[in-house]
Structures are given as structure tokens and as C-alpha cells.
mmCIF file of C-alpha atoms in Angstrom:
data_model
loop_
_atom_site.group_PDB
_atom_site.id
_atom_site.type_symbol
_atom_site.label_atom_id
_atom_site.label_comp_id
_atom_site.label_asym_id
_atom_site.label_seq_id
_atom_site.Cartn_x
_atom_site.Cartn_y
_atom_site.Cartn_z
ATOM 1 C CA UNK B 3 74.682 40.779 -60.923
ATOM 2 C CA UNK B 4 77.648 41.882 -63.046
ATOM 3 C CA UNK B 5 80.788 42.410 -60.926
ATOM 4 C CA UNK B 6 81.158 46.002 -62.112
ATOM 5 C CA UNK B 7 77.506 46.750 -61.346
ATOM 6 C CA UNK B 8 77.852 45.326 -57.847
ATOM 7 C CA UNK B 9 80.956 47.355 -57.047
ATOM 8 C CA UNK B 10 79.403 50.568 -58.347
ATOM 9 C CA UNK B 11 76.054 49.971 -56.666
ATOM 10 C CA UNK B 12 77.760 49.770 -53.290
ATOM 11 C CA UNK B 13 79.357 53.134 -53.861
ATOM 12 C CA UNK B 14 75.768 54.386 -53.636
ATOM 13 C CA UNK B 15 74.277 51.987 -51.093
ATOM 14 C CA UNK B 16 76.026 51.807 -47.733
ATOM 15 C CA UNK B 17 77.297 48.189 -47.640
ATOM 16 C CA UNK B 18 76.661 47.922 -43.896
ATOM 17 C CA UNK B 19 73.071 49.196 -43.879
ATOM 18 C CA UNK B 20 72.022 48.443 -47.501
ATOM 19 C CA UNK B 21 70.538 51.958 -47.579
ATOM 20 C CA UNK B 22 71.355 55.212 -49.353
ATOM 21 C CA UNK B 23 71.077 58.914 -48.669
ATOM 22 C CA UNK B 24 70.968 60.357 -52.183
ATOM 23 C CA UNK B 25 70.759 64.083 -52.873
ATOM 24 C CA UNK B 26 69.295 65.019 -56.258
ATOM 25 C CA UNK B 27 70.968 68.125 -57.698
ATOM 26 C CA UNK B 28 69.973 67.647 -61.334
ATOM 27 C CA UNK B 29 67.122 70.162 -61.395
ATOM 28 C CA UNK B 30 69.147 72.749 -63.310
ATOM 29 C CA UNK B 31 68.633 70.566 -66.356
ATOM 30 C CA UNK B 32 65.055 71.864 -66.417
ATOM 31 C CA UNK B 33 66.218 75.484 -66.095
ATOM 32 C CA UNK B 34 67.561 77.471 -63.148
ATOM 33 C CA UNK B 35 66.371 76.113 -59.799
ATOM 34 C CA UNK B 36 66.277 78.116 -56.580
ATOM 35 C CA UNK B 37 68.985 76.786 -54.279
ATOM 36 C CA UNK B 38 71.204 75.598 -57.117
ATOM 37 C CA UNK B 39 72.435 78.968 -58.368
ATOM 38 C CA UNK B 40 75.821 78.185 -56.818
ATOM 39 C CA UNK B 41 75.937 74.505 -57.752
ATOM 40 C CA UNK B 42 79.554 74.094 -56.677
ATOM 41 C CA UNK B 43 78.783 75.479 -53.229
ATOM 42 C CA UNK B 44 75.714 73.279 -52.889
ATOM 43 C CA UNK B 45 77.693 70.177 -53.866
ATOM 44 C CA UNK B 46 80.359 70.968 -51.264
ATOM 45 C CA UNK B 47 77.689 71.510 -48.605
ATOM 46 C CA UNK B 48 75.847 68.216 -49.048
ATOM 47 C CA UNK B 49 79.088 66.267 -49.404
ATOM 48 C CA UNK B 50 80.254 67.695 -46.056
ATOM 49 C CA UNK B 51 76.928 66.629 -44.604
ATOM 50 C CA UNK B 52 77.607 63.014 -45.536
ATOM 51 C CA UNK B 53 75.460 62.265 -48.586
ATOM 52 C CA UNK B 54 76.093 58.789 -49.994
ATOM 53 C CA UNK B 55 75.481 59.821 -53.598
ATOM 54 C CA UNK B 56 74.471 62.765 -55.757
ATOM 55 C CA UNK B 57 72.312 62.851 -58.874
ATOM 56 C CA UNK B 58 73.954 65.241 -61.326
ATOM 57 C CA UNK B 59 73.643 66.260 -64.957
ATOM 58 C CA UNK B 60 76.752 65.221 -66.966
ATOM 59 C CA UNK B 61 77.680 68.842 -67.671
ATOM 60 C CA UNK B 62 77.844 69.546 -63.944
ATOM 61 C CA UNK B 63 79.934 66.438 -63.250
ATOM 62 C CA UNK B 64 82.575 67.996 -65.513
ATOM 63 C CA UNK B 65 82.621 71.092 -63.293
ATOM 64 C CA UNK B 66 82.519 69.579 -59.805
ATOM 65 C CA UNK B 67 84.608 66.433 -60.218
ATOM 66 C CA UNK B 68 87.358 67.628 -57.893
ATOM 67 C CA UNK B 69 84.827 68.137 -55.095
ATOM 68 C CA UNK B 70 83.174 64.720 -55.485
ATOM 69 C CA UNK B 71 86.032 62.381 -56.411
ATOM 70 C CA UNK B 72 86.522 59.785 -53.687
ATOM 71 C CA UNK B 73 83.964 61.458 -51.428
ATOM 72 C CA UNK B 74 80.526 60.559 -52.764
ATOM 73 C CA UNK B 75 78.842 58.308 -55.326
ATOM 74 C CA UNK B 76 77.772 59.887 -58.608
ATOM 75 C CA UNK B 77 74.554 59.091 -60.477
ATOM 76 C CA UNK B 78 74.555 60.690 -63.931
ATOM 77 C CA UNK B 79 71.233 61.710 -65.454
ATOM 78 C CA UNK B 80 70.970 60.593 -69.067
ATOM 79 C CA UNK B 81 67.431 61.792 -69.840
ATOM 80 C CA UNK B 82 65.956 65.286 -69.613
ATOM 81 C CA UNK B 83 62.493 66.789 -69.697
ATOM 82 C CA UNK B 84 61.656 67.949 -73.213
ATOM 83 C CA UNK B 85 57.882 68.316 -73.175
ATOM 84 C CA UNK B 86 55.205 69.116 -70.631
ATOM 85 C CA UNK B 87 51.611 69.432 -71.685
ATOM 86 C CA UNK B 88 48.699 67.916 -69.792
ATOM 87 C CA UNK B 89 46.921 67.166 -73.045
ATOM 88 C CA UNK B 90 49.857 65.248 -74.469
ATOM 89 C CA UNK B 91 51.547 63.810 -71.401
ATOM 90 C CA UNK B 92 55.154 63.822 -70.315
ATOM 91 C CA UNK B 93 58.234 62.658 -72.173
ATOM 92 C CA UNK B 94 61.989 63.061 -71.723
ATOM 93 C CA UNK B 95 64.763 63.149 -74.287
ATOM 94 C CA UNK B 96 67.638 60.668 -74.107
ATOM 95 C CA UNK B 97 70.492 63.159 -73.681
ATOM 96 C CA UNK B 98 73.703 61.266 -72.918
ATOM 97 C CA UNK B 99 74.939 57.772 -73.626
ATOM 98 C CA UNK B 100 75.707 55.320 -70.855
ATOM 99 C CA UNK B 101 79.239 55.086 -72.258
ATOM 100 C CA UNK B 102 79.708 58.841 -71.753
ATOM 101 C CA UNK B 103 78.489 58.549 -68.159
ATOM 102 C CA UNK B 104 81.024 55.782 -67.555
ATOM 103 C CA UNK B 105 83.785 57.920 -69.085
ATOM 104 C CA UNK B 106 82.856 60.697 -66.644
ATOM 105 C CA UNK B 107 83.385 58.355 -63.703
ATOM 106 C CA UNK B 108 79.714 57.870 -62.819
ATOM 107 C CA UNK B 109 78.773 55.047 -60.468
ATOM 108 C CA UNK B 110 75.263 54.774 -61.946
ATOM 109 C CA UNK B 111 73.011 56.348 -64.540
ATOM 110 C CA UNK B 112 69.444 57.516 -64.023
ATOM 111 C CA UNK B 113 66.624 57.699 -66.561
ATOM 112 C CA UNK B 114 62.968 58.671 -66.203
ATOM 113 C CA UNK B 115 60.054 56.408 -67.090
ATOM 114 C CA UNK B 116 56.573 57.839 -67.713
ATOM 115 C CA UNK B 117 53.785 55.311 -67.435
ATOM 116 C CA UNK B 118 50.165 55.536 -68.530
ATOM 117 C CA UNK B 119 50.331 58.443 -70.935
ATOM 118 C CA UNK B 120 50.287 58.741 -74.706
ATOM 119 C CA UNK B 121 54.076 58.480 -74.831
ATOM 120 C CA UNK B 122 54.354 55.431 -72.577
ATOM 121 C CA UNK B 123 55.692 53.186 -75.339
ATOM 122 C CA UNK B 124 58.311 55.771 -76.336
ATOM 123 C CA UNK B 125 59.430 56.104 -72.730
ATOM 124 C CA UNK B 126 59.567 52.327 -72.270
ATOM 125 C CA UNK B 127 61.657 51.975 -75.432
ATOM 126 C CA UNK B 128 64.141 54.621 -74.262
ATOM 127 C CA UNK B 129 64.491 53.253 -70.724
ATOM 128 C CA UNK B 130 64.847 49.656 -71.864
ATOM 129 C CA UNK B 131 67.619 50.712 -74.248
ATOM 130 C CA UNK B 132 69.413 52.555 -71.440
ATOM 131 C CA UNK B 133 69.082 49.567 -69.086
ATOM 132 C CA UNK B 134 70.459 47.322 -71.825
ATOM 133 C CA UNK B 135 73.453 49.610 -72.384
ATOM 134 C CA UNK B 136 74.038 49.788 -68.630
ATOM 135 C CA UNK B 137 74.108 45.990 -68.455
ATOM 136 C CA UNK B 138 76.766 45.834 -71.151
ATOM 137 C CA UNK B 139 78.832 48.573 -69.471
ATOM 138 C CA UNK B 140 78.575 47.061 -66.008
ATOM 139 C CA UNK B 141 76.986 50.145 -64.438
ATOM 140 C CA UNK B 142 73.719 50.258 -62.422
ATOM 141 C CA UNK B 143 70.679 51.873 -64.000
ATOM 142 C CA UNK B 144 68.394 53.826 -61.665
ATOM 143 C CA UNK B 145 64.921 54.394 -63.074
ATOM 144 C CA UNK B 146 62.866 57.307 -61.765
ATOM 145 C CA UNK B 147 59.197 56.517 -62.301
ATOM 146 C CA UNK B 148 56.329 58.902 -62.991
ATOM 147 C CA UNK B 149 52.657 58.046 -63.507
ATOM 148 C CA UNK B 150 51.745 60.363 -66.412
ATOM 149 C CA UNK B 151 49.494 63.228 -65.397
ATOM 150 C CA UNK B 152 47.237 62.838 -68.433
ATOM 151 C CA UNK B 153 45.980 59.598 -66.868
ATOM 152 C CA UNK B 154 46.786 59.727 -63.150
ATOM 153 C CA UNK B 155 46.065 62.431 -60.586
ATOM 154 C CA UNK B 156 49.618 62.832 -59.305
ATOM 155 C CA UNK B 157 53.126 61.394 -59.445
ATOM 156 C CA UNK B 158 52.391 59.481 -56.222
ATOM 157 C CA UNK B 159 49.070 58.055 -57.409
ATOM 158 C CA UNK B 160 49.036 54.579 -55.812
ATOM 159 C CA UNK B 161 47.772 52.686 -58.857
ATOM 160 C CA UNK B 162 50.163 54.482 -61.171
ATOM 161 C CA UNK B 163 53.153 54.089 -58.844
ATOM 162 C CA UNK B 164 52.699 50.339 -58.407
ATOM 163 C CA UNK B 165 52.419 49.869 -62.134
ATOM 164 C CA UNK B 166 55.383 52.112 -62.905
ATOM 165 C CA UNK B 167 57.670 50.541 -60.295
ATOM 166 C CA UNK B 168 56.994 47.043 -61.570
ATOM 167 C CA UNK B 169 57.472 48.037 -65.216
ATOM 168 C CA UNK B 170 60.806 49.659 -64.342
ATOM 169 C CA UNK B 171 61.972 46.476 -62.637
ATOM 170 C CA UNK B 172 60.819 44.309 -65.530
ATOM 171 C CA UNK B 173 62.802 46.562 -67.908
ATOM 172 C CA UNK B 174 65.965 45.956 -65.895
ATOM 173 C CA UNK B 175 66.199 48.746 -63.303
ATOM 174 C CA UNK B 176 68.836 48.103 -60.642
ATOM 175 C CA UNK B 177 67.258 50.718 -58.361
ATOM 176 C CA UNK B 178 63.966 52.614 -58.567
ATOM 177 C CA UNK B 179 63.321 56.169 -57.443
ATOM 178 C CA UNK B 180 59.614 56.716 -56.831
ATOM 179 C CA UNK B 181 57.219 59.280 -55.418
ATOM 180 C CA UNK B 182 55.078 57.486 -52.841
ATOM 181 C CA UNK B 183 52.182 58.713 -50.725
ATOM 182 C CA UNK B 184 53.131 59.090 -47.032
ATOM 183 C CA UNK B 185 51.498 55.792 -46.100
ATOM 184 C CA UNK B 186 53.693 53.111 -44.465
ATOM 185 C CA UNK B 187 51.383 50.278 -45.536
ATOM 186 C CA UNK B 188 51.530 51.348 -49.173
ATOM 187 C CA UNK B 189 55.304 51.743 -48.979
ATOM 188 C CA UNK B 190 55.503 48.161 -47.707
ATOM 189 C CA UNK B 191 53.288 47.043 -50.602
ATOM 190 C CA UNK B 192 55.721 48.647 -53.062
ATOM 191 C CA UNK B 193 58.645 46.889 -51.370
ATOM 192 C CA UNK B 194 56.834 43.538 -51.641
ATOM 193 C CA UNK B 195 56.356 44.100 -55.383
ATOM 194 C CA UNK B 196 59.986 45.139 -55.922
ATOM 195 C CA UNK B 197 61.529 41.673 -56.472
ATOM 196 C CA UNK B 198 64.305 42.720 -54.037
ATOM 197 C CA UNK B 199 65.197 45.747 -56.155
ATOM 198 C CA UNK B 200 66.206 48.731 -53.988
ATOM 199 C CA UNK B 201 63.466 51.374 -53.880
ATOM 200 C CA UNK B 202 64.357 54.909 -52.808
ATOM 201 C CA UNK B 203 61.794 57.554 -51.970
ATOM 202 C CA UNK B 204 61.720 60.655 -54.170
ATOM 203 C CA UNK B 205 61.191 63.968 -52.434
ATOM 204 C CA UNK B 206 59.232 66.529 -54.412
ATOM 205 C CA UNK B 207 58.471 70.034 -53.188
ATOM 206 C CA UNK B 208 60.352 71.550 -50.258
ATOM 207 C CA UNK B 209 58.734 71.158 -46.828
ATOM 208 C CA UNK B 210 59.797 71.898 -43.263
ATOM 209 C CA UNK B 211 62.951 70.112 -42.028
ATOM 210 C CA UNK B 212 60.926 68.282 -39.386
ATOM 211 C CA UNK B 213 58.546 66.937 -42.025
ATOM 212 C CA UNK B 214 61.520 65.868 -44.170
ATOM 213 C CA UNK B 215 62.977 63.914 -41.243
ATOM 214 C CA UNK B 216 59.619 62.288 -40.454
ATOM 215 C CA UNK B 217 59.181 61.230 -44.071
ATOM 216 C CA UNK B 218 62.668 59.707 -44.201
ATOM 217 C CA UNK B 219 62.030 57.825 -40.951
ATOM 218 C CA UNK B 220 58.740 56.474 -42.304
ATOM 219 C CA UNK B 221 60.457 55.330 -45.500
ATOM 220 C CA UNK B 222 63.252 53.355 -43.860
ATOM 221 C CA UNK B 223 60.901 51.822 -41.284
ATOM 222 C CA UNK B 224 58.646 50.674 -44.148
ATOM 223 C CA UNK B 225 61.580 48.848 -45.728
ATOM 224 C CA UNK B 226 62.606 51.266 -48.464
ATOM 225 C CA UNK B 227 66.309 51.423 -49.294
ATOM 226 C CA UNK B 228 66.600 55.102 -48.475
ATOM 227 C CA UNK B 229 65.763 58.452 -49.986
ATOM 228 C CA UNK B 230 66.630 60.546 -53.036
ATOM 229 C CA UNK B 231 65.610 64.060 -52.001
ATOM 230 C CA UNK B 232 66.437 67.226 -53.903
ATOM 231 C CA UNK B 233 64.394 70.347 -53.190
ATOM 232 C CA UNK B 234 63.594 69.152 -49.687
ATOM 233 C CA UNK B 235 67.325 69.394 -48.960
ATOM 234 C CA UNK B 236 68.890 72.072 -51.152
ATOM 235 C CA UNK B 237 66.054 74.547 -50.515
ATOM 236 C CA UNK B 238 66.358 74.192 -46.743
ATOM 237 C CA UNK B 239 68.043 76.891 -44.657
ATOM 238 C CA UNK B 240 70.897 74.593 -43.649
ATOM 239 C CA UNK B 241 71.314 71.690 -46.104
ATOM 240 C CA UNK B 242 74.483 70.397 -44.453
ATOM 241 C CA UNK B 243 72.851 70.078 -41.058
ATOM 242 C CA UNK B 244 69.759 68.473 -42.561
ATOM 243 C CA UNK B 245 71.864 65.887 -44.417
ATOM 244 C CA UNK B 246 73.718 65.050 -41.205
ATOM 245 C CA UNK B 247 70.402 64.514 -39.423
ATOM 246 C CA UNK B 248 69.052 62.373 -42.258
ATOM 247 C CA UNK B 249 72.204 60.264 -42.127
ATOM 248 C CA UNK B 250 71.573 59.475 -38.466
ATOM 249 C CA UNK B 251 68.034 58.331 -39.292
ATOM 250 C CA UNK B 252 68.873 56.324 -42.406
ATOM 251 C CA UNK B 253 72.064 54.604 -41.310
ATOM 252 C CA UNK B 254 71.836 54.553 -37.513
ATOM 253 C CA UNK B 255 68.099 54.214 -36.938
ATOM 254 C CA UNK B 256 67.902 57.394 -34.881
ATOM 255 C CA UNK B 257 64.520 58.859 -34.022
ATOM 256 C CA UNK B 258 63.257 62.175 -35.349
ATOM 257 C CA UNK B 259 63.133 63.736 -31.897
ATOM 258 C CA UNK B 260 66.695 62.604 -31.193
ATOM 259 C CA UNK B 261 68.170 64.167 -34.329
ATOM 260 C CA UNK B 262 66.232 67.404 -34.004
ATOM 261 C CA UNK B 263 67.825 67.877 -30.583
ATOM 262 C CA UNK B 264 71.243 66.657 -31.755
ATOM 263 C CA UNK B 265 71.386 69.117 -34.664
ATOM 264 C CA UNK B 266 69.112 71.875 -33.293
ATOM 265 C CA UNK B 267 66.609 71.507 -36.107
ATOM 266 C CA UNK B 268 63.308 73.317 -35.824
#
């Protein structure tokens, strides 16, 4: 691995545990998201909680850089949702260059890959180009994978996920963010197919804090390299406390019951 990539990757992964607690706060790129109205306040909250890295849109990086500098890793999103239609599939626009992300101080870039739909080849072309640029710039490329809904039943469809994860790795992903069904055996199967590429579990819709903690515990026990949760964290009643509890599970191996008592989570 390129020296620059290695150094930046371990601003996201904890070098002692080889795991990451990533908080995705890029949802405003799709329009206003509940819980992100005060993006600056939300960033401060999850940073205080001990997040290892944040996923942010480049425009937001320009507005919160003083709050994140030296405190948390930054993953800059360089694609954005431009079309959603079940008859046509999903596709994202390539919005920012890797070079711009580097100039903003990002530690990694993230791009979305849609597999199985009518626009699969377009998505593959865009992601491969981004991975290639990231290689030349010495910055890790995180690929968030989605089985297209015009072919698969859901974003965590097992067949679609396995295919998408492997394609992302073959294209050059340095880390993969994936929606996986809550099945430890399947999670282990994904890890086996990962060619030692870090896989982090995507979150999806908000659920109860206890369920969030249980899902994170399942993920790390199955061998995943951590989590990249957004709505499950920033839509919770106390994101800072939830991040602190997740940190105990991900980096210290704490049990769900232990952290719920430690942080009074119900």
C-alpha cells in the first residue's frame, strides 16, 4: 500500500484494534435530514463522543474544519444521489474530484457503487476512475455498495451484497461500507470474500439504542472492521452517549449489557 494511503487509513482505523467507529453525516447531500439541521452542533457532539472518523460532504468540511482538525478522521463524499426510480435503477453523480478532497484535508474519499441495475456499468466506470485517482493521490478510497433495487429486494440482499462487495474490492476499494443482514454467519462469509479489505457495516434507518449496540457487537464479533452508522446515531436522543457506548464495544470488546449500565442507555 502507498505510504500516504497507509498513514491516512490509520487516521480512520484505530491502529491498536484495526477497527473504526465511523459516523456518517453526509445525508444533507440528499436534502435536509432530520437530526442534521444543526450540522455544526451534531459534528461537535459525535466528536466529543469519540468517533474515529466522519463521512462529510465537501461543502460541510469547509464549514466545520475547526471542529474536526486534529480530532477525528475525515472521509469526503465525492458522489451524490442524482436519480431514484425503481424502473430505471439508482445512479449517483461524480461531484468532487479526489484532488479537491485532498486539498480539503480529507483522510479518505467515499464513492457509491450500484450493482445489478441498468446503470451498473456507468457506476463501475465512475468508481474505478475515483479509485484510480485515489491511488495516484495516495488517499484511501472507501466504496459504499448498493445492490440496485430494480434487480434485488433490498440493499442488504445477500446475493447482491456479496457481488457488490467483491466488485468494489476488484475495482480497488481500500475499505468497503456495506449494508448486511443481521446474520453473523453471513457477515463472516463477507469477511472471507474481502481479500483482507476492511469491511464496515452500514447502518440504515434509525432504531432503538439497544438494537444499535447489539448490531455493532454482532458486527465486530463476526470479524467486520467496525461500523459506519449515520441515522442510527444522529437521530438518537443522545448521540454523544451512544457514540461513547459504541466505542467501548468496538475498541474494548465490552458487552451490550455492560455499556447500557455504564452509560444508562435504555
